[in-house]
């Protein structure tokens, strides 16, 4: 009888909780950690084991011969704390056979810093950010953009959570692809919201306009899969007063990452910069916890 597969998972938020559950559904015994006790209790009630710190998680993973430790946290400072902090993963006994796979969308420098420290211990660290947002996390259909040497080994671990896997290059290349994707996503969502608001104000039915856009040259993911107009798609945050999903504060953070990398590489990002200011404004208006499609609500509430 084959031994049960084991992995560690750190970060059980809107994305991580669904990703972890899909790992468990595929047969993995998970060892989990989160700063939220409530988030851990939910997974423990479904069969996971909990750790009080990333270091303890690493110890438990070493004892269980875990194939990987996966992380999904909001920012680079959190990721560095998870791996390099006083009770971080790399303070524990991490076997060389255990992959460290970070799916956070963070700054590239943080990822490379952790990789350098992991390498000193002979451990493989890889950046594996994802695309698809909460619906894809729930459906185990995420796209993984992977940076690092052991692509096939990482893919084998991540397969229960995704459908598409791209080897982007060395560590940091996965994040480069993700930052570019999220900049385009923000630009697209703002454009989609402006377009739908204009058409609806001019008298078009929201469902009719959506149907037209979905089969026309203006089609985008923001139109056909994540429509920002309430009453069009019952399974997206717009149907729930923009609760859950991908917070405006998070996409503002990602646009800040794009701005930082654009400045370093001297790359003009005119619409990316404008989108950054738009979402920073939403955060300033107290909408940081609302899904980023809330831009439609803001635009549609403006005086005509």
Coordinates of C-alpha atoms in Angstrom, one line a residue:
X1 CA 0.0 0.0 0.0
X2 CA 1.4 3.4 -1.0
X3 CA 2.1 5.9 1.8
X4 CA -0.2 8.9 1.8
X5 CA 1.3 12.0 0.2
X6 CA 2.1 14.9 2.6
X7 CA 2.6 18.6 2.1
X8 CA 2.6 21.8 4.1
X9 CA 0.4 24.8 3.3
X10 CA 0.9 28.3 4.7
X11 CA -1.7 31.0 4.1
X12 CA -5.4 30.0 4.2
X13 CA -7.1 33.2 2.9
X14 CA -9.6 33.6 0.0
X15 CA -7.2 31.8 -2.4
X16 CA -5.2 29.5 -0.1
X17 CA -8.1 27.9 1.7
X18 CA -9.6 26.6 -1.6
X19 CA -6.2 25.6 -2.9
X20 CA -5.5 23.6 0.3
X21 CA -8.9 21.9 0.1
X22 CA -8.2 20.7 -3.4
X23 CA -4.9 19.3 -2.3
X24 CA -6.8 17.3 0.4
X25 CA -9.4 16.2 -2.1
X26 CA -6.7 14.7 -4.2
X27 CA -5.4 12.6 -1.4
X28 CA -2.8 14.8 0.3
X29 CA -2.4 14.9 4.1
X30 CA -1.9 18.6 4.8
X31 CA -0.1 20.3 7.6
X32 CA -1.4 23.9 7.7
X33 CA -0.5 27.2 9.3
X34 CA -2.2 30.6 9.2
X35 CA -2.2 33.7 11.4
X36 CA -5.9 33.1 11.7
X37 CA -6.9 30.3 14.1
X38 CA -10.3 30.2 12.6
X39 CA -8.9 29.6 9.1
X40 CA -6.9 26.7 10.5
X41 CA -9.8 25.2 12.4
X42 CA -11.8 25.0 9.2
X43 CA -9.1 22.8 7.5
X44 CA -8.4 20.8 10.6
X45 CA -12.1 19.9 10.8
X46 CA -11.7 18.4 7.3
X47 CA -8.7 16.4 8.2
X48 CA -5.7 18.6 8.1
X49 CA -3.1 18.9 10.9
X50 CA -2.2 22.4 12.2
X51 CA 1.2 23.9 13.2
X52 CA 1.6 26.9 15.5
X53 CA 4.3 28.5 13.4
X54 CA 6.0 28.1 10.0
X55 CA 9.0 26.6 11.8
X56 CA 6.9 23.9 13.5
X57 CA 5.2 23.2 10.2
X58 CA 8.7 22.6 8.7
X59 CA 9.5 20.2 11.6
X60 CA 6.2 18.3 11.1
X61 CA 6.8 18.2 7.4
X62 CA 10.3 16.8 7.8
X63 CA 9.0 14.1 10.2
X64 CA 6.2 13.2 7.7
X65 CA 8.6 13.3 4.6
X66 CA 6.5 16.0 2.9
X67 CA 7.2 16.5 -0.7
X68 CA 6.6 20.3 -0.5
X69 CA 5.7 23.3 1.5
X70 CA 3.4 25.7 -0.3
X71 CA 2.8 29.3 0.7
X72 CA 0.1 31.8 -0.4
X73 CA 0.4 35.1 1.5
X74 CA -0.4 38.8 0.7
X75 CA 2.9 40.6 0.4
X76 CA 6.6 40.1 0.2
X77 CA 7.2 41.1 3.8
X78 CA 4.8 38.3 4.8
X79 CA 6.5 35.8 2.6
X80 CA 10.0 36.7 4.0
X81 CA 8.6 36.3 7.5
X82 CA 7.2 32.9 6.6
X83 CA 10.6 31.6 5.4
X84 CA 13.2 33.8 7.0
X85 CA 11.6 35.0 10.3
X86 CA 12.7 33.9 13.7
X87 CA 10.1 31.1 13.6
X88 CA 10.2 30.7 9.8
X89 CA 10.4 27.6 7.6
X90 CA 14.1 27.8 7.1
X91 CA 14.7 27.9 10.8
X92 CA 13.4 24.4 10.9
X93 CA 14.8 21.1 9.4
X94 CA 13.9 21.3 5.8
X95 CA 15.1 18.2 3.8
X96 CA 16.7 18.7 0.4
X97 CA 13.9 16.6 -1.1
X98 CA 11.2 19.1 0.1
X99 CA 10.3 21.8 -2.5
X100 CA 9.5 25.3 -1.2
X101 CA 6.8 26.6 -3.5
X102 CA 5.5 30.1 -3.1
X103 CA 2.3 31.1 -4.9
X104 CA 2.1 34.6 -3.5
X105 CA 2.0 37.6 -5.8
X106 CA 4.9 39.6 -4.4
X107 CA 7.9 41.6 -5.4
X108 CA 10.5 39.8 -7.3
X109 CA 13.4 40.8 -5.0
X110 CA 11.7 39.1 -2.0
X111 CA 11.4 35.9 -3.9
X112 CA 15.1 35.9 -5.0
X113 CA 16.2 36.8 -1.4
X114 CA 14.4 33.7 0.0
X115 CA 15.8 31.6 -2.9
X116 CA 19.3 32.6 -2.0
X117 CA 18.8 31.7 1.7
X118 CA 17.2 28.4 0.8
X119 CA 20.1 27.6 -1.5
X120 CA 22.5 27.9 1.4
X121 CA 20.7 25.0 3.0
X122 CA 20.6 23.0 -0.2
X123 CA 16.9 23.5 -0.5
X124 CA 15.0 24.3 -3.7
X125 CA 12.7 27.4 -3.6
X126 CA 10.5 28.3 -6.6
X127 CA 8.1 31.1 -7.3
X128 CA 4.7 29.7 -8.5
X129 CA 2.2 32.5 -8.7
X130 CA -1.3 31.8 -10.0
X131 CA -4.0 33.3 -12.2
X132 CA -7.7 32.7 -12.2
X133 CA -8.8 34.3 -9.0
X134 CA -11.1 32.7 -6.4
X135 CA -13.4 30.9 -8.9
X136 CA -10.4 29.0 -10.4
X137 CA -9.0 28.3 -6.9
X138 CA -12.4 26.7 -6.0
X139 CA -12.6 24.7 -9.3
X140 CA -8.9 23.6 -9.2
X141 CA -8.4 25.2 -12.6
X142 CA -5.7 27.8 -11.7
X143 CA -2.9 28.7 -14.1
X144 CA 0.6 28.4 -12.5
X145 CA 3.5 30.5 -13.7
X146 CA 6.6 28.8 -12.4
X147 CA 10.1 30.1 -11.9
X148 CA 12.9 27.8 -10.9
X149 CA 14.8 24.7 -11.8
X150 CA 12.6 21.8 -10.9
X151 CA 9.5 22.5 -13.0
X152 CA 8.3 18.9 -13.5
X153 CA 8.7 18.1 -9.8
X154 CA 6.8 21.3 -8.8
X155 CA 4.1 20.6 -11.4
X156 CA 3.5 17.2 -10.0
X157 CA 2.8 18.7 -6.5
X158 CA 0.7 21.6 -7.8
X159 CA -1.5 19.6 -10.3
X160 CA -4.4 19.1 -7.8
X161 CA -4.9 22.9 -7.8
X162 CA -4.5 23.8 -11.5
X163 CA -5.0 23.0 -15.1
X164 CA -2.3 25.0 -16.9
X165 CA 1.4 25.2 -16.0
X166 CA 4.1 27.3 -17.6
X167 CA 7.8 27.2 -16.9
X168 CA 8.8 30.8 -17.2
X169 CA 12.5 30.5 -16.4
X170 CA 14.6 31.1 -13.3
X171 CA 13.2 32.2 -9.9
X172 CA 11.5 35.5 -10.4
X173 CA 10.3 34.8 -13.9
X174 CA 7.0 33.4 -12.7
X175 CA 6.3 36.6 -10.8
X176 CA 7.3 38.6 -13.8
X177 CA 4.6 36.9 -15.8
X178 CA 2.1 37.3 -13.0
X179 CA 2.7 41.0 -12.5
X180 CA 2.3 41.6 -16.2
X181 CA -0.9 39.6 -16.2
X182 CA -2.4 41.5 -13.3
X183 CA -1.5 44.8 -14.8
X184 CA -3.4 43.8 -17.9
X185 CA -6.3 42.5 -15.7
X186 CA -6.7 45.8 -14.0
X187 CA -6.6 47.8 -17.2
X188 CA -9.1 45.4 -18.7
X189 CA -11.5 45.6 -15.7
X190 CA -11.5 49.3 -15.8
X191 CA -12.2 49.4 -19.6
X192 CA -14.9 46.7 -19.3
X193 CA -16.6 48.7 -16.5
X194 CA -16.5 51.9 -18.5
X195 CA -17.8 50.1 -21.6
X196 CA -20.7 48.4 -19.8
X197 CA -21.6 51.5 -17.9
X198 CA -21.7 53.6 -21.1
X199 CA -23.8 51.1 -23.0
X200 CA -26.3 50.6 -20.1
X201 CA -26.7 54.4 -19.7
X202 CA -27.4 54.7 -23.4
X203 CA -30.2 52.2 -23.1
X204 CA -28.8 48.8 -23.9
X205 CA -29.8 45.8 -21.7
X206 CA -26.9 44.6 -19.6
X207 CA -27.2 41.0 -20.7
X208 CA -27.6 41.8 -24.3
X209 CA -24.5 44.0 -24.3
X210 CA -22.6 41.3 -22.5
X211 CA -23.6 38.7 -25.0
X212 CA -22.5 41.0 -27.9
X213 CA -19.1 41.8 -26.3
X214 CA -18.5 38.1 -25.5
X215 CA -18.6 37.2 -29.3
X216 CA -17.0 40.4 -30.6
X217 CA -13.5 41.9 -30.8
X218 CA -13.9 43.6 -27.5
X219 CA -14.2 40.3 -25.6
X220 CA -12.2 40.0 -22.4
X221 CA -12.1 37.7 -19.4
X222 CA -13.6 40.6 -17.3
X223 CA -16.7 40.5 -19.6
X224 CA -17.3 36.8 -20.1
X225 CA -16.1 35.2 -16.9
X226 CA -16.0 38.0 -14.2
X227 CA -18.6 40.4 -15.3
X228 CA -18.7 43.5 -13.0
X229 CA -22.4 44.3 -13.5
X230 CA -24.7 42.9 -10.8
X231 CA -27.3 40.5 -12.2
X232 CA -25.3 39.2 -15.1
X233 CA -23.2 36.4 -13.6
X234 CA -24.5 34.8 -10.4
X235 CA -21.2 33.2 -9.4
X236 CA -19.0 36.3 -9.3
X237 CA -18.5 39.0 -6.5
X238 CA -20.7 41.5 -8.4
X239 CA -23.6 39.3 -7.5
X240 CA -22.8 39.6 -3.8
X241 CA -22.2 43.3 -3.4
X242 CA -18.6 42.7 -4.5
X243 CA -17.7 40.7 -1.4
X244 CA -14.9 38.1 -1.5
X245 CA -12.9 37.6 -4.6
X246 CA -9.8 39.6 -5.4
X247 CA -9.7 42.7 -3.2
X248 CA -9.1 46.2 -4.6
X249 CA -6.3 46.6 -2.1
X250 CA -4.5 43.6 -3.5
X251 CA -4.7 44.6 -7.1
X252 CA -3.5 48.1 -6.1
X253 CA -0.5 46.3 -4.5
X254 CA 0.1 44.3 -7.6
X255 CA -0.1 47.4 -9.8
X256 CA 2.5 49.0 -7.4
X257 CA 4.7 46.0 -8.1
X258 CA 4.3 46.6 -11.9
X259 CA 5.1 50.3 -11.4
X260 CA 8.3 49.4 -9.5
X261 CA 9.5 46.9 -12.1
X262 CA 8.6 49.3 -14.9
X263 CA 10.7 52.0 -13.3
X264 CA 13.6 49.7 -12.8
X265 CA 13.4 48.5 -16.4
X266 CA 12.6 51.9 -17.9
X267 CA 9.4 50.5 -19.4
X268 CA 6.5 52.9 -20.1
X269 CA 3.2 51.7 -18.7
X270 CA 0.8 54.6 -19.3
X271 CA -2.4 52.7 -18.7
X272 CA -0.8 50.6 -15.9
X273 CA 0.1 53.8 -14.0
X274 CA -3.4 55.2 -14.4
X275 CA -4.9 51.9 -13.2
X276 CA -2.7 52.0 -10.2
X277 CA -4.0 55.5 -9.3
X278 CA -7.6 54.4 -9.9
X279 CA -7.3 51.5 -7.5
X280 CA -5.3 53.5 -4.9
X281 CA -8.2 55.9 -5.0
X282 CA -10.7 53.1 -4.4
X283 CA -8.7 51.9 -1.4
X284 CA -8.6 55.5 -0.1
X285 CA -12.4 55.5 -0.3
X286 CA -12.6 52.5 1.9
X287 CA -13.2 49.9 -0.8
X288 CA -10.0 48.0 -0.4
X289 CA -11.7 44.9 0.9
X290 CA -14.2 44.9 -2.0
X291 CA -13.5 42.9 -5.1
X292 CA -11.7 44.8 -7.7
X293 CA -14.7 44.7 -10.0
X294 CA -16.3 47.2 -7.6
X295 CA -14.9 49.9 -10.0
X296 CA -18.1 49.3 -12.0
X297 CA -20.2 50.3 -9.0
X298 CA -18.1 53.5 -8.5
X299 CA -18.4 54.5 -12.2
X300 CA -22.1 53.7 -12.5
X301 CA -22.9 55.7 -9.4
X302 CA -21.4 58.9 -10.8
X303 CA -23.8 61.6 -11.9
X304 CA -24.8 61.2 -15.5

